[in-house]
Amino acid sequence: MLSHSSTLLRTQLLLATLALLAGVCLGRSDAPRGVSLPFVFDVKAVCDPPCKHAGICIRNNTCFCSQGYEGETCQYANCYPKCKNGGECLRPGKCRCPPGFGGRYCHKVMCDGGCWNGGDCIAVNGEAKCICPSSWTGSRCQEAICPQGCRNGGSCVAPGICSCPEGWLGGACHTAVCKKPCLNGGKCVSPDTCRCRAPFSGPQCEERKKLF
Ligand SMILES: *[C@@H]1O[C@H](CO)[C@@H](O)[C@H](O)[C@H]1NC(C)=O
């Protein structure tokens, strides 16, 4: 196998020669098909398996590949610049990118669906990930963080803001609401439920128990 730079040099020399000879051949009707260059070409050369992607068989089992292809039978496309982030070269200049990457050379990180709420899409160990600002979380930074927690079935709807179910109030939905107030020092402990102080009772702690 030839090194890349010498392959390239030979490629250029050979292409120049081919162009020259093609011109000569076209001008002479009795010229044989193809070109023969004793020191490079063997017109009887056999390449088995055959050269792919329009490669030319120049010596027995030696293919001269057309631009953009390489390998013993010119079976591999090469992409310059190379496909990044594990992308596969499909044909010259065309990369197939793994999930999470895009762009001509798979050089762009793509977070499917984007990153919300100011998150940044970056590559972490070859995977596209959203890096979220401090008060957001989730794969797309779609979930707000309520450091105080949302209790009693409340849900965090924005950083530090709980949406509370009916009957609860407060920053963490921790305060029960009693539509009718609890009387006589009673305490509202859950929606419309008073805990009464002795000797009171009743829904609003309005009754005084009779002592016998
Ligand atoms: C190429 O291979 C053919 C048979 O496949 C053989 O007859 C010929 O001599 C070979 N040419 C060279 C230069 O080795």
Coordinates of C-alpha atoms and ligand atoms in Angstrom, one line a residue:
M1 CA 0.0 0.0 0.0
L2 CA 1.2 3.5 -0.8
S3 CA 1.2 6.3 1.6
H4 CA -1.4 9.0 1.2
S5 CA 0.9 11.8 0.0
S6 CA 2.7 9.6 -2.6
T7 CA -0.7 8.2 -3.7
L8 CA -1.8 11.8 -4.2
L9 CA 1.3 12.7 -6.2
R10 CA 0.9 9.7 -8.4
T11 CA -2.8 10.4 -8.8
Q12 CA -2.0 13.9 -10.1
L13 CA 0.8 12.7 -12.4
L14 CA -1.4 9.9 -13.7
L15 CA -4.4 12.2 -14.3
A16 CA -2.2 14.6 -16.2
T17 CA -0.9 11.7 -18.3
L18 CA -4.4 10.4 -18.9
A19 CA -5.6 13.7 -20.0
L20 CA -2.7 14.0 -22.4
L21 CA -3.2 10.5 -23.8
A22 CA -6.9 10.8 -24.1
G23 CA -6.3 13.9 -26.3
V24 CA -3.9 11.9 -28.4
C25 CA -6.2 8.9 -28.7
L26 CA -9.2 10.9 -29.7
G27 CA -7.2 12.4 -32.5
R28 CA -6.2 9.0 -33.9
S29 CA -9.0 6.7 -35.1
D30 CA -6.8 3.6 -35.2
A31 CA -5.6 4.0 -31.6
P32 CA -6.5 1.1 -29.3
R33 CA -9.2 1.5 -26.8
G34 CA -7.8 2.8 -23.5
V35 CA -4.3 3.9 -22.8
S36 CA -1.1 2.2 -22.3
L37 CA 1.8 3.4 -20.3
P38 CA 4.5 0.7 -20.0
F39 CA 5.7 1.8 -16.6
V40 CA 2.3 2.3 -15.0
F41 CA -0.3 0.5 -17.1
D42 CA -0.8 -3.1 -18.1
V43 CA -3.6 -3.1 -20.6
K44 CA -4.1 -6.8 -20.0
A45 CA -4.3 -6.3 -16.3
V46 CA -7.0 -8.2 -14.5
C47 CA -8.6 -7.0 -11.3
D48 CA -10.6 -9.6 -9.5
P49 CA -12.7 -8.5 -7.7
P50 CA -13.2 -5.6 -10.1
C51 CA -12.4 -1.9 -9.3
K52 CA -15.4 -0.1 -7.9
H53 CA -16.7 3.4 -8.3
A54 CA -15.2 3.9 -11.7
G55 CA -11.7 2.9 -10.6
I56 CA -9.3 1.7 -13.3
C57 CA -7.5 -1.6 -13.3
I58 CA -3.9 -0.6 -14.0
R59 CA -2.0 -3.7 -13.0
N60 CA -3.1 -7.2 -11.9
N61 CA -5.2 -6.6 -8.8
T62 CA -4.2 -3.0 -8.6
C63 CA -6.9 -0.4 -9.0
F64 CA -6.4 3.3 -9.7
C65 CA -9.3 4.9 -7.8
S66 CA -11.2 7.9 -9.0
Q67 CA -11.2 10.9 -6.8
G68 CA -13.0 10.5 -3.5
Y69 CA -12.5 6.7 -3.2
E70 CA -9.9 4.5 -1.7
G71 CA -9.2 0.9 -0.7
E72 CA -7.9 -2.1 -2.7
T73 CA -10.9 -2.1 -5.0
C74 CA -11.8 1.5 -4.4
Q75 CA -14.6 0.3 -2.3
Y76 CA -14.4 3.0 0.4
A77 CA -15.5 6.6 -0.1
N78 CA -13.4 9.1 1.6
C79 CA -14.6 12.4 2.9
Y80 CA -12.5 15.5 3.2
P81 CA -12.8 17.0 5.7
K82 CA -13.4 13.8 7.5
C83 CA -16.8 13.0 9.0
K84 CA -16.7 14.0 12.6
N85 CA -18.3 12.5 15.7
G86 CA -18.4 9.0 14.3
G87 CA -20.1 9.9 11.1
E88 CA -19.8 7.5 8.1
C89 CA -18.6 8.6 4.7
L90 CA -21.3 7.5 2.3
R91 CA -19.8 9.1 -0.8
P92 CA -17.3 11.8 -1.3
G93 CA -18.4 14.9 0.6
K94 CA -21.5 13.1 2.1
C95 CA -21.4 11.9 5.7
R96 CA -24.1 9.9 7.4
C97 CA -24.3 11.3 11.0
P98 CA -25.1 9.4 14.1
P99 CA -28.1 10.5 16.1
G100 CA -27.5 13.8 17.8
F101 CA -25.2 15.2 15.1
G102 CA -25.8 17.0 11.9
G103 CA -24.3 19.3 9.3
R104 CA -22.3 18.4 6.3
Y105 CA -19.5 16.8 8.3
C106 CA -21.5 15.8 11.4
H107 CA -19.7 18.6 13.2
K108 CA -22.9 20.2 14.6
V109 CA -24.4 18.9 17.8
M110 CA -28.2 18.6 17.4
C111 CA -30.4 18.1 20.4
D112 CA -33.6 16.6 19.0
G113 CA -36.4 19.0 19.9
G114 CA -33.9 21.6 21.0
C115 CA -33.0 22.7 24.5
W116 CA -35.6 24.8 26.3
N117 CA -35.3 27.6 28.8
G118 CA -31.8 28.7 27.9
G119 CA -30.2 25.2 27.9
D120 CA -27.2 24.6 25.7
C121 CA -26.8 21.6 23.4
I122 CA -23.4 20.1 23.7
A123 CA -21.6 16.8 23.0
V124 CA -20.9 14.7 26.1
N125 CA -19.0 11.4 25.3
G126 CA -20.3 11.5 21.8
E127 CA -23.9 12.1 22.7
A128 CA -25.8 15.3 22.3
K129 CA -27.1 16.6 25.6
C130 CA -28.8 19.7 26.9
I131 CA -27.0 21.4 29.7
C132 CA -29.6 23.2 31.6
P133 CA -29.5 26.5 33.6
S134 CA -29.6 25.9 37.3
S135 CA -33.3 26.2 37.9
W136 CA -34.3 23.8 35.1
T137 CA -33.8 20.1 34.5
G138 CA -35.0 17.2 32.3
S139 CA -33.6 16.0 29.0
R140 CA -34.7 19.2 27.2
C141 CA -34.5 21.5 30.3
Q142 CA -38.3 21.4 30.2
E143 CA -38.8 20.8 33.9
A144 CA -38.6 23.7 36.4
I145 CA -36.9 23.1 39.8
C146 CA -38.7 24.2 43.0
P147 CA -36.1 23.9 45.7
Q148 CA -38.8 24.2 48.4
G149 CA -40.7 21.3 47.0
C150 CA -44.3 21.2 46.0
R151 CA -46.4 19.3 48.6
N152 CA -49.9 18.0 48.7
G153 CA -50.1 17.2 44.9
G154 CA -48.8 20.6 43.8
S155 CA -46.6 20.8 40.7
C156 CA -43.6 22.9 39.9
V157 CA -44.5 25.1 36.9
A158 CA -41.6 27.6 37.0
P159 CA -38.5 27.9 39.0
G160 CA -39.6 28.2 42.6
I161 CA -43.3 28.4 41.7
C162 CA -45.7 25.7 42.7
S163 CA -49.1 25.3 41.2
C164 CA -51.3 24.1 44.0
P165 CA -54.4 21.9 43.9
E166 CA -57.6 23.3 45.2
G167 CA -57.7 23.6 49.0
W168 CA -53.9 24.3 49.3
L169 CA -51.9 27.5 49.2
G170 CA -48.4 28.8 49.9
G171 CA -45.1 28.6 48.2
A172 CA -44.9 24.8 48.7
C173 CA -48.7 24.2 48.7
H174 CA -48.2 23.6 52.5
T175 CA -51.1 25.7 53.8
A176 CA -54.6 24.2 53.9
V177 CA -57.6 26.4 53.1
C178 CA -60.8 26.2 55.1
K179 CA -63.5 28.2 53.4
K180 CA -65.3 28.6 56.6
P181 CA -62.8 29.7 59.3
C182 CA -61.9 27.5 62.2
L183 CA -63.2 29.1 65.4
N184 CA -62.2 29.2 69.0
G185 CA -58.5 28.6 68.3
G186 CA -59.0 25.7 66.0
K187 CA -56.5 25.1 63.2
C188 CA -57.2 24.4 59.5
V189 CA -55.1 21.2 58.9
S190 CA -56.4 20.1 55.5
P191 CA -58.9 21.6 53.1
D192 CA -62.1 22.4 55.0
T193 CA -61.0 20.4 58.0
C194 CA -60.5 22.1 61.3
R195 CA -58.6 20.6 64.2
C196 CA -60.3 21.9 67.3
R197 CA -59.0 22.8 70.7
A198 CA -60.7 21.3 73.7
P199 CA -63.4 21.6 74.7
F200 CA -64.6 22.7 71.2
S201 CA -65.8 20.5 68.4
G202 CA -67.8 20.6 65.2
P203 CA -66.9 21.4 61.5
Q204 CA -65.8 24.9 62.5
C205 CA -65.0 24.1 66.2
E206 CA -68.1 26.1 67.0
E207 CA -69.6 23.7 69.5
R208 CA -68.6 23.6 73.1
K209 CA -68.9 20.1 74.5
K210 CA -71.1 19.9 77.6
L211 CA -69.5 18.7 80.7
F212 CA -71.5 16.3 82.7
Ligands
LIG1 C1 -1.8 -10.8 -14.8 O1 -2.6 -12.0 -14.6 C2 -2.7 -12.8 -15.8 C3 -3.7 -14.0 -15.4 O2 -4.6 -13.6 -14.5 C4 -1.3 -13.3 -16.2 O3 -1.5 -14.1 -17.4 C5 -0.4 -12.1 -16.4 O4 0.9 -12.6 -16.7 C6 -0.4 -11.2 -15.2 N1 0.4 -10.1 -15.5 C7 1.4 -9.7 -14.8 C8 2.1 -8.5 -15.2 O5 1.8 -10.3 -13.8

